[in-house]
PDB file of C-alpha atoms in Angstrom:
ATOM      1  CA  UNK P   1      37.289 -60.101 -28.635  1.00  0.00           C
ATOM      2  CA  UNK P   2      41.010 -61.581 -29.797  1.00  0.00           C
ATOM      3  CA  UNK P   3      43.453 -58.756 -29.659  1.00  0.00           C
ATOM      4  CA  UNK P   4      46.761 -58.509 -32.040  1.00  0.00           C
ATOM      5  CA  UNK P   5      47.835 -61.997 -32.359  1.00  0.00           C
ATOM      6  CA  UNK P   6      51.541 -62.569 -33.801  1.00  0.00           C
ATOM      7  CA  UNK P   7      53.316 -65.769 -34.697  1.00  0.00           C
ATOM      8  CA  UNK P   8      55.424 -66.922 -34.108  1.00  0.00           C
ATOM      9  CA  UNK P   9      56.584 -65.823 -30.803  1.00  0.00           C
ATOM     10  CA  UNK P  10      59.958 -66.703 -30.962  1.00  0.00           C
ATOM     11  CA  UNK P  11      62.627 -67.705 -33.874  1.00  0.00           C
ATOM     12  CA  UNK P  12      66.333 -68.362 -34.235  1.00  0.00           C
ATOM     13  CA  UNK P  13      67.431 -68.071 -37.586  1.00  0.00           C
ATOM     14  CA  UNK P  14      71.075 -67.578 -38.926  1.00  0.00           C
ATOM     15  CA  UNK P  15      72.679 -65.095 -41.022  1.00  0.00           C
ATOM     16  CA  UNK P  16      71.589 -64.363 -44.331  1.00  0.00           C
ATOM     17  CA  UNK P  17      68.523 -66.161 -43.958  1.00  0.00           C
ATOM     18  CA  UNK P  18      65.069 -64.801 -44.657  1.00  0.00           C
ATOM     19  CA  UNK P  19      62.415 -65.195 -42.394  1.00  0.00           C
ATOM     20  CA  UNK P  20      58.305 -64.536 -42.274  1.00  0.00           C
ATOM     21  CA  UNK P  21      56.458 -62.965 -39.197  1.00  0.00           C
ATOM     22  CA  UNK P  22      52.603 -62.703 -38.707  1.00  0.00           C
ATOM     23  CA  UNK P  23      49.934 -60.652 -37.691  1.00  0.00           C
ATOM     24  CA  UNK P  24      46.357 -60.332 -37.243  1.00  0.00           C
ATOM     25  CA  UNK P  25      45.352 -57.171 -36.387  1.00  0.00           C
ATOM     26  CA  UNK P  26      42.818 -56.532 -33.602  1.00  0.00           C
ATOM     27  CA  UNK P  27      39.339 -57.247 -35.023  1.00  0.00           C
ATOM     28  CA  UNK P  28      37.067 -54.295 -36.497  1.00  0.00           C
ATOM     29  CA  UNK P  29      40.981 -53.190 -37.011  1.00  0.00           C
ATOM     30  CA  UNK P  30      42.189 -52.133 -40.665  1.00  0.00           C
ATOM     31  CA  UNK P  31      45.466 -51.055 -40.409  1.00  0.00           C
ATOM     32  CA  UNK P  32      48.796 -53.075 -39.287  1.00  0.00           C
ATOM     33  CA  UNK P  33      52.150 -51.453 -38.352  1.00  0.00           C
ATOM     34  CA  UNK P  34      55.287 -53.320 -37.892  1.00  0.00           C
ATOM     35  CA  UNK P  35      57.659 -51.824 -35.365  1.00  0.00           C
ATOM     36  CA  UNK P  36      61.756 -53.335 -33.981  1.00  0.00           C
ATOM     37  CA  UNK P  37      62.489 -53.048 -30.897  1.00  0.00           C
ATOM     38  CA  UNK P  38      65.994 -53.796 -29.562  1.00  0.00           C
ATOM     39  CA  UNK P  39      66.903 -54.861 -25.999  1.00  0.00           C
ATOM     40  CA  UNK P  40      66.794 -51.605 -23.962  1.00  0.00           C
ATOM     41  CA  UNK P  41      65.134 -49.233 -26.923  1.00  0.00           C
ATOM     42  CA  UNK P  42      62.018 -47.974 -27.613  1.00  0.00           C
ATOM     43  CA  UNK P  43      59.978 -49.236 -30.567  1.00  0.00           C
ATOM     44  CA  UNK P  44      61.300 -48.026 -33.947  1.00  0.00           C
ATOM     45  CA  UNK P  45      58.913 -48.006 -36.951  1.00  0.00           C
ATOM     46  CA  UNK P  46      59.379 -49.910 -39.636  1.00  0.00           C
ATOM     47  CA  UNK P  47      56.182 -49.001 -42.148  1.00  0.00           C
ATOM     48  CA  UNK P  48      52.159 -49.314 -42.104  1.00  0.00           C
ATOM     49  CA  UNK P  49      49.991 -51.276 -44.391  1.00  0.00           C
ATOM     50  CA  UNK P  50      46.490 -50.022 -45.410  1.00  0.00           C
ATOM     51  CA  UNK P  51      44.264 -51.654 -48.187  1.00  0.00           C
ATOM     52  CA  UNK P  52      46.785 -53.643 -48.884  1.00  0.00           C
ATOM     53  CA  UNK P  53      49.408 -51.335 -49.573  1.00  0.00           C
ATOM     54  CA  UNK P  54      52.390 -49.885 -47.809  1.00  0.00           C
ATOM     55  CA  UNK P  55      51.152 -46.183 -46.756  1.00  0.00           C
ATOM     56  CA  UNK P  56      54.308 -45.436 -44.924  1.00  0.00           C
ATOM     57  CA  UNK P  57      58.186 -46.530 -44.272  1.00  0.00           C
ATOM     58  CA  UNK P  58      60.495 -45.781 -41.427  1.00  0.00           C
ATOM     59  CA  UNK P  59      64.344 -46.028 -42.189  1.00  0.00           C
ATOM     60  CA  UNK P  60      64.627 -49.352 -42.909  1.00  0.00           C
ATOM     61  CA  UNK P  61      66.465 -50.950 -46.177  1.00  0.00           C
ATOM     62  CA  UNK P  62      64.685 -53.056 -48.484  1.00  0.00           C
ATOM     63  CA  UNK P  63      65.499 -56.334 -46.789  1.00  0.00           C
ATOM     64  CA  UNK P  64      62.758 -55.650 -44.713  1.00  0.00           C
ATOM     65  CA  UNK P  65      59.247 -55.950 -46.993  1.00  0.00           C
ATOM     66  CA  UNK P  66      55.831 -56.938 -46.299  1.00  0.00           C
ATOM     67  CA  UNK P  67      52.494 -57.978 -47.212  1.00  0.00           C
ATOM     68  CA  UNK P  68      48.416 -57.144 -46.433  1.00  0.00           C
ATOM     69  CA  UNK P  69      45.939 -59.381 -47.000  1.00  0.00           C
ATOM     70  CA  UNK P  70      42.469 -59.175 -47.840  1.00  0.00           C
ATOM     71  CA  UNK P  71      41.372 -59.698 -44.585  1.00  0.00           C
ATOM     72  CA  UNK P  72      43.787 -57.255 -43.269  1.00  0.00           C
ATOM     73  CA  UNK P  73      46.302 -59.773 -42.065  1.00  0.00           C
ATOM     74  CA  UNK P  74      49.432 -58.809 -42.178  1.00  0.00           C
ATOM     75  CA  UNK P  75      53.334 -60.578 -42.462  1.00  0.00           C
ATOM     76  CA  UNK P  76      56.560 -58.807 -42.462  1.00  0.00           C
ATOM     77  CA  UNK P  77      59.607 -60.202 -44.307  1.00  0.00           C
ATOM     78  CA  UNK P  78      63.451 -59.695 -43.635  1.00  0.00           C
ATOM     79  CA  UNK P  79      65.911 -61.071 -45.999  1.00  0.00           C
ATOM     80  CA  UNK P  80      69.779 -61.614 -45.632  1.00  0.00           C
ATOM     81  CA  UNK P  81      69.251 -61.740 -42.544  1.00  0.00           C
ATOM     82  CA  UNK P  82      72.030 -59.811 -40.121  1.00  0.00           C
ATOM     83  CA  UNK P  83      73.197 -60.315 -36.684  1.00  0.00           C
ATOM     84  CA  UNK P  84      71.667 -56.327 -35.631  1.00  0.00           C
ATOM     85  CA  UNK P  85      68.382 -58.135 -36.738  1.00  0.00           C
ATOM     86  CA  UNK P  86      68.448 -59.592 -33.571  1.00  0.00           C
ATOM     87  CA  UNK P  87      65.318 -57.713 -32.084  1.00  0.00           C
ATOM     88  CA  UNK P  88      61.730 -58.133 -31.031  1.00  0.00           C
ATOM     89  CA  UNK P  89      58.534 -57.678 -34.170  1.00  0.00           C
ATOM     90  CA  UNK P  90      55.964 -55.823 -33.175  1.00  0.00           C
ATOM     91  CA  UNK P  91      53.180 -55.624 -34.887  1.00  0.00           C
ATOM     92  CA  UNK P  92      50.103 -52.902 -33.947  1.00  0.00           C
ATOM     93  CA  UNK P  93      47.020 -52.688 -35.640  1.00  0.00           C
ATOM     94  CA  UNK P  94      44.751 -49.837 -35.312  1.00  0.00           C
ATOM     95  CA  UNK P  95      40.877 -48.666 -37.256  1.00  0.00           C
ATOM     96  CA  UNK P  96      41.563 -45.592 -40.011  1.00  0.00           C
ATOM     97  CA  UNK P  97      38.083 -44.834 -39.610  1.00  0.00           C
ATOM     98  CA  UNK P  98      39.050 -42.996 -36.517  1.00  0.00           C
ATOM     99  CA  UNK P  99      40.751 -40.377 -38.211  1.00  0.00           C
ATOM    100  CA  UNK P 100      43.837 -41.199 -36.423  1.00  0.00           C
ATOM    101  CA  UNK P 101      42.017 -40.135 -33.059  1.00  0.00           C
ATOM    102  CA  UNK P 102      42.628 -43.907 -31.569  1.00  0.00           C
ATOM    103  CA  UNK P 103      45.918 -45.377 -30.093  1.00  0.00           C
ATOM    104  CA  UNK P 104      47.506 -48.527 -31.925  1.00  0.00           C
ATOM    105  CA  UNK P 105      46.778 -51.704 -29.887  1.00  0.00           C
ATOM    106  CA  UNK P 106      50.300 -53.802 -29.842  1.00  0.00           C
ATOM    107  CA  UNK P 107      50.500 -57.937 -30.044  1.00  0.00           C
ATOM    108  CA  UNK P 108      53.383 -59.682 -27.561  1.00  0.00           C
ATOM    109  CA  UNK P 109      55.930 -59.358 -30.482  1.00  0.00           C
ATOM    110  CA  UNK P 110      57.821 -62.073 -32.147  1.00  0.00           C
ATOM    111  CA  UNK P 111      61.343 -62.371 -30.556  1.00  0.00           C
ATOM    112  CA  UNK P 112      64.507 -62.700 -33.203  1.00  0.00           C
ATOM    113  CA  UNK P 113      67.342 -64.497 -32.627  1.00  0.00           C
ATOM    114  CA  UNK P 114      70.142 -64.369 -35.155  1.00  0.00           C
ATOM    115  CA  UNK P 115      73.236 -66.874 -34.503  1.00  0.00           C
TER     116      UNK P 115
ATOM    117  CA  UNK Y   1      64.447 -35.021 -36.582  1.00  0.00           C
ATOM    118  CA  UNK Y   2      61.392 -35.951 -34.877  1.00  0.00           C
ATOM    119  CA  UNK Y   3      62.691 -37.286 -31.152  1.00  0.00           C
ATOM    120  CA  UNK Y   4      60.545 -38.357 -27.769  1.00  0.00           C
ATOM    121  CA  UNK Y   5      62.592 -39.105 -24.851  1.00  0.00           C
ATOM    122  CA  UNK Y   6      62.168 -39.502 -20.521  1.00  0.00           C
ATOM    123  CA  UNK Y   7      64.373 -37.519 -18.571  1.00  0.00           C
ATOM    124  CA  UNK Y   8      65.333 -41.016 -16.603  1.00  0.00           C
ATOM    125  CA  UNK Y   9      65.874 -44.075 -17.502  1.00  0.00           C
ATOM    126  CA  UNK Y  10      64.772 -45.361 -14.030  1.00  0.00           C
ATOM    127  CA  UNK Y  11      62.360 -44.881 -11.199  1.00  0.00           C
ATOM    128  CA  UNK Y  12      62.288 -46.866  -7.544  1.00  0.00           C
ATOM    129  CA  UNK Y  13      58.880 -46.223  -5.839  1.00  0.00           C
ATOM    130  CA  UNK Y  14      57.514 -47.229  -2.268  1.00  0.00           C
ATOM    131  CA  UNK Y  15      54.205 -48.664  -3.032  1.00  0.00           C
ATOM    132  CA  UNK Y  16      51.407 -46.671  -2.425  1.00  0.00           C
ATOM    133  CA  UNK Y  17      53.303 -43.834  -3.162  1.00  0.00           C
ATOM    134  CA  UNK Y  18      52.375 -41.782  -6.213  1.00  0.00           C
ATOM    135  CA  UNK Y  19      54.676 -42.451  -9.078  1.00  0.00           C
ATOM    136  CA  UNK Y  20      55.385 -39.419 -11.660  1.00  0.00           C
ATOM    137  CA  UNK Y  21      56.636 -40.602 -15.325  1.00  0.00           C
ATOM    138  CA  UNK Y  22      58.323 -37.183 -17.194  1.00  0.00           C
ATOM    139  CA  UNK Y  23      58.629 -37.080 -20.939  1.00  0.00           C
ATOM    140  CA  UNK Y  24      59.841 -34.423 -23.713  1.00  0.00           C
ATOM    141  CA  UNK Y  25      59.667 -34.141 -27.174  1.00  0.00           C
ATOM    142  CA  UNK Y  26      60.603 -32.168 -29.554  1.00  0.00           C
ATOM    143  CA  UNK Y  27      58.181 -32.517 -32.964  1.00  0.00           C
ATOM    144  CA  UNK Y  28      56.253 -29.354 -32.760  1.00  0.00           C
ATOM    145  CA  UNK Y  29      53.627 -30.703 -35.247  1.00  0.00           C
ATOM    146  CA  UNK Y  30      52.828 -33.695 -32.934  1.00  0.00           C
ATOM    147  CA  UNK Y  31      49.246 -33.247 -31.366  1.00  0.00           C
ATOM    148  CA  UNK Y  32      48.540 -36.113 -30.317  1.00  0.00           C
ATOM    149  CA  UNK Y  33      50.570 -38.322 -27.535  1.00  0.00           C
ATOM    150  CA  UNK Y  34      49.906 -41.776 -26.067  1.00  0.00           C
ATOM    151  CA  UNK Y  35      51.512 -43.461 -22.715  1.00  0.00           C
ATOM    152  CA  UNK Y  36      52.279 -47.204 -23.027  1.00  0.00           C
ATOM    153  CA  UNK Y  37      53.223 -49.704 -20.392  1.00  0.00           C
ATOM    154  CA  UNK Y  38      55.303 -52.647 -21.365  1.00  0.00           C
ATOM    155  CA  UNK Y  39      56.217 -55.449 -19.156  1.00  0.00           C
ATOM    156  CA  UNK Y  40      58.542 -58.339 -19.592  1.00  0.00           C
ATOM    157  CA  UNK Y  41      57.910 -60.563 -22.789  1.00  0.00           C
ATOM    158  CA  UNK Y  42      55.173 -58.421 -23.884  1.00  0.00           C
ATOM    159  CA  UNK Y  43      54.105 -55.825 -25.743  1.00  0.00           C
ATOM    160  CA  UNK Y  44      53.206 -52.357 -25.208  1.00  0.00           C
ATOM    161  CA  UNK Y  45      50.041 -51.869 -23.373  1.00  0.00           C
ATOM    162  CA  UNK Y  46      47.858 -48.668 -23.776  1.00  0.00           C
ATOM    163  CA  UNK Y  47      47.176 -46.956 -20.741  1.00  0.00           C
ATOM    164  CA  UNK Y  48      46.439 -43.219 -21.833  1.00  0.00           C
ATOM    165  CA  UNK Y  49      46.260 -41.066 -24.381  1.00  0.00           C
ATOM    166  CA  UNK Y  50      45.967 -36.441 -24.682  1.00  0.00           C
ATOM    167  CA  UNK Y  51      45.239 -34.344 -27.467  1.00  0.00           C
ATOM    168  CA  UNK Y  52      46.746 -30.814 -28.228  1.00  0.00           C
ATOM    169  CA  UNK Y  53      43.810 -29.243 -27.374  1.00  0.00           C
ATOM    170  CA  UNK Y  54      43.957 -30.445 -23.459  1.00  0.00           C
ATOM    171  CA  UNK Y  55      46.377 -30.246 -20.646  1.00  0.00           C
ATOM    172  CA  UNK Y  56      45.429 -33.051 -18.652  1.00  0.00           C
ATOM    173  CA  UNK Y  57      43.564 -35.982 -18.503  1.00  0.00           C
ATOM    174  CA  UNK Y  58      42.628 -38.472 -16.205  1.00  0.00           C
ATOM    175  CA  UNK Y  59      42.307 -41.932 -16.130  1.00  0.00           C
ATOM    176  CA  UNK Y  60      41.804 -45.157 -13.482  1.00  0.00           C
ATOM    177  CA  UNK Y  61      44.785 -43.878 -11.343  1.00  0.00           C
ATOM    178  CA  UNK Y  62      46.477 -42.143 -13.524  1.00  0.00           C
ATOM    179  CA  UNK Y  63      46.554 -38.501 -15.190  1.00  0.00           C
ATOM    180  CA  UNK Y  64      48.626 -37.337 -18.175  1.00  0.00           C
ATOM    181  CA  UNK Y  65      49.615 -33.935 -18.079  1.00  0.00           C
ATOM    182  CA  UNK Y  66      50.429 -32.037 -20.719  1.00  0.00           C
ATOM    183  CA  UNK Y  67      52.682 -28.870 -21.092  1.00  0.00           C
ATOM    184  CA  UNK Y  68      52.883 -27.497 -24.855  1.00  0.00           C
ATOM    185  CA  UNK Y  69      54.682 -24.275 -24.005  1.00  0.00           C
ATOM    186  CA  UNK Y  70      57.800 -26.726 -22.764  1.00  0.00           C
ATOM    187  CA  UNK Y  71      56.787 -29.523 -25.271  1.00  0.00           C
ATOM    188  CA  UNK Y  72      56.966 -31.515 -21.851  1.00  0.00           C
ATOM    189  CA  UNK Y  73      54.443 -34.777 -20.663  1.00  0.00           C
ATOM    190  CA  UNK Y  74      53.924 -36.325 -17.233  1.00  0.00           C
ATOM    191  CA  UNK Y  75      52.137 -40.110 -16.366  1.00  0.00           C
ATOM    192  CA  UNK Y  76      51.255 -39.748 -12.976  1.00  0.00           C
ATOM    193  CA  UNK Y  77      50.015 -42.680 -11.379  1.00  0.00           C
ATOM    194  CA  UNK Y  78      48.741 -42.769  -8.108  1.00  0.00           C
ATOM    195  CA  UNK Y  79      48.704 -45.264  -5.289  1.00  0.00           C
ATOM    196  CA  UNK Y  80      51.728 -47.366  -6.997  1.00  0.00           C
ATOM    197  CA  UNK Y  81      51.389 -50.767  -7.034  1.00  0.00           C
ATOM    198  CA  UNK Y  82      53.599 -54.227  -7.580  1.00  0.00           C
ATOM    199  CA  UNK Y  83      51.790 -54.585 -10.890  1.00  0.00           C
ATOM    200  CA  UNK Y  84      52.732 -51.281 -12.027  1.00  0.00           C
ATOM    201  CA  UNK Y  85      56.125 -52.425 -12.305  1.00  0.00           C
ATOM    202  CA  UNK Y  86      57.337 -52.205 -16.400  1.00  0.00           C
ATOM    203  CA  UNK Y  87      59.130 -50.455 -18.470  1.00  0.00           C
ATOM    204  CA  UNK Y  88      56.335 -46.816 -19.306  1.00  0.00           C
ATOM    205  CA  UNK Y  89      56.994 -45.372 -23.018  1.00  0.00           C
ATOM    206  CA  UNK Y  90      55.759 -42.028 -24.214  1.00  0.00           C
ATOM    207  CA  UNK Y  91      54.914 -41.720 -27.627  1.00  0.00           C
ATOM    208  CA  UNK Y  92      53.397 -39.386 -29.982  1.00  0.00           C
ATOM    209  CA  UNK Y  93      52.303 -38.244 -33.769  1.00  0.00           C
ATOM    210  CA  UNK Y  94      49.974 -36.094 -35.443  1.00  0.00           C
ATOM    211  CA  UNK Y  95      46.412 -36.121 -34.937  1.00  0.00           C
ATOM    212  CA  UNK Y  96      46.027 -36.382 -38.025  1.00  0.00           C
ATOM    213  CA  UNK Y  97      48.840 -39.345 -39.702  1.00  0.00           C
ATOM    214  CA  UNK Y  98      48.235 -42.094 -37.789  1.00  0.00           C
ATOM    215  CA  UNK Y  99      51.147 -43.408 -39.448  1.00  0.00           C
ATOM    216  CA  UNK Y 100      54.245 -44.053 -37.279  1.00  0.00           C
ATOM    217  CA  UNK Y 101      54.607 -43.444 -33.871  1.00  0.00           C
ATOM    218  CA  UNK Y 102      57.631 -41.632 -31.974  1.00  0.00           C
ATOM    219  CA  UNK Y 103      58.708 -43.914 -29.484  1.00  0.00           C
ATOM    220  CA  UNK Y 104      61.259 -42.369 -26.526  1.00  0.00           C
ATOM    221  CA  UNK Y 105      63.704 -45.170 -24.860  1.00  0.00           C
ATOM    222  CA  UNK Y 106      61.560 -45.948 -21.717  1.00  0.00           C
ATOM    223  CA  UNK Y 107      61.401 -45.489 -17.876  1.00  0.00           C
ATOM    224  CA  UNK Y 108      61.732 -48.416 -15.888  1.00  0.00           C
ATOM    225  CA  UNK Y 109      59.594 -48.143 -13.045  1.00  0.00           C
ATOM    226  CA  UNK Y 110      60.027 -50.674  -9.396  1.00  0.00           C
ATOM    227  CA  UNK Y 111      57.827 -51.237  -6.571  1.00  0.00           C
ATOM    228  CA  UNK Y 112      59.674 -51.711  -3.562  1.00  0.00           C
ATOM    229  CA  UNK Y 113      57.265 -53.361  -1.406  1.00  0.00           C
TER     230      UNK Y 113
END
């Protein structure tokens, strides 16, 4: 039983690029967060997909978008890309028949490099 | 605002000593809270979780306690081995909106052999 996969797991990009991170959730999983995490901090949220929609945002501008698919996949998108981008992607995927009584399950991240 | 956070940033342990984690928060609608251990180069690992409606709970070594009146949360794990060395995060939420998580900053946790 595959866990959260994410791809890839690391990326150096340059400012004011755009880049694309991936996720598939846990399976029997329908939900997908996307958290940053910079060196030293604790994961901040960034928003949750469900059914294909985004059900909730943290405080994050709109540079930072993303996308559910059918099969409850998930990517996360940053555009204009900044240096304090630099951080790692997490992405957690949990079941919302649970009623929100289960803990998120968390992939190895995608580490973010930005020269 | 909403905040979790450890009272230290760092913990040295002997191991096979018993190891206690402390946490605070400060969202009095969170019911729901959720220890994670994350060590180097990957991501957070679930290792327990407590409802509202209980003030401890008990696990393979370890036991979160849980301490409304203070809004205050322990991981206590016992017998403290090499491979417990990682960073430990408390988190929490409501019950109810499992929507985003409350992260604190982390305890870093060494065995000292």
């Amino acid at each position: 039983d595959a866990g959260v996969t994410q791809s890839p797991t690391h990326l150096i990009k340059t400012r004011g690029q755009q880049v694309t991170l991936r996720c598939s959730p846990k399976s029997g999983h329908d939900t997908v967060s996307w958290y940053q995490q910079a060196l030293g901090q604790g994961p901040q949220f960034i928003f949750q997909y469900y059914e294909e929609e985004e059900r909730q945002r943290g405080n994050f501008p709109d540079r930072f978008s993303g996308h559910q698919f059918p099969n409850y996949s998930s990517e996360l998108n940053v555009n204009a890309l900044l240096l304090g981008d630099s951080a790692l992607y997490l992405c957690a995927s949990s079941f919302s028949g649970t009623g929100g009584s289960q803990p998120q399950h968390f992939g190895d991240g995608t580490r973010l490099s930005i020269l | 605002g909403e905040s979790v956070g450890l009272h230290l940033p760092t913990l040295s342990v002997q191991e096979g000593d018993n190891s206690i984690i402390n946490c605070a928060y400060s969202n009095s609608a969170s019911d729901y809270f959720i220890w994670y251990k994350q060590e180097s180069g990957k991501g957070p690992q679930f290792i327990i979780d407590i409802r509202s409606n209980m003030d401890k709970r008990q696990g393979q070594r370890v036991t979160v306690l849980l301490n409304k009146t203070v809004k205050h949360l322990s991981l206590q794990i016992a017998a403290t081995q090499p491979g417990d060395s990682a960073v430990y995060f408390c988190a929490e939420r409501p019950l109810s909106n499992d929507y985003k998580l409350s992260f604190g900053a982390g305890t870093t946790v060494t065995v000292r052999a």
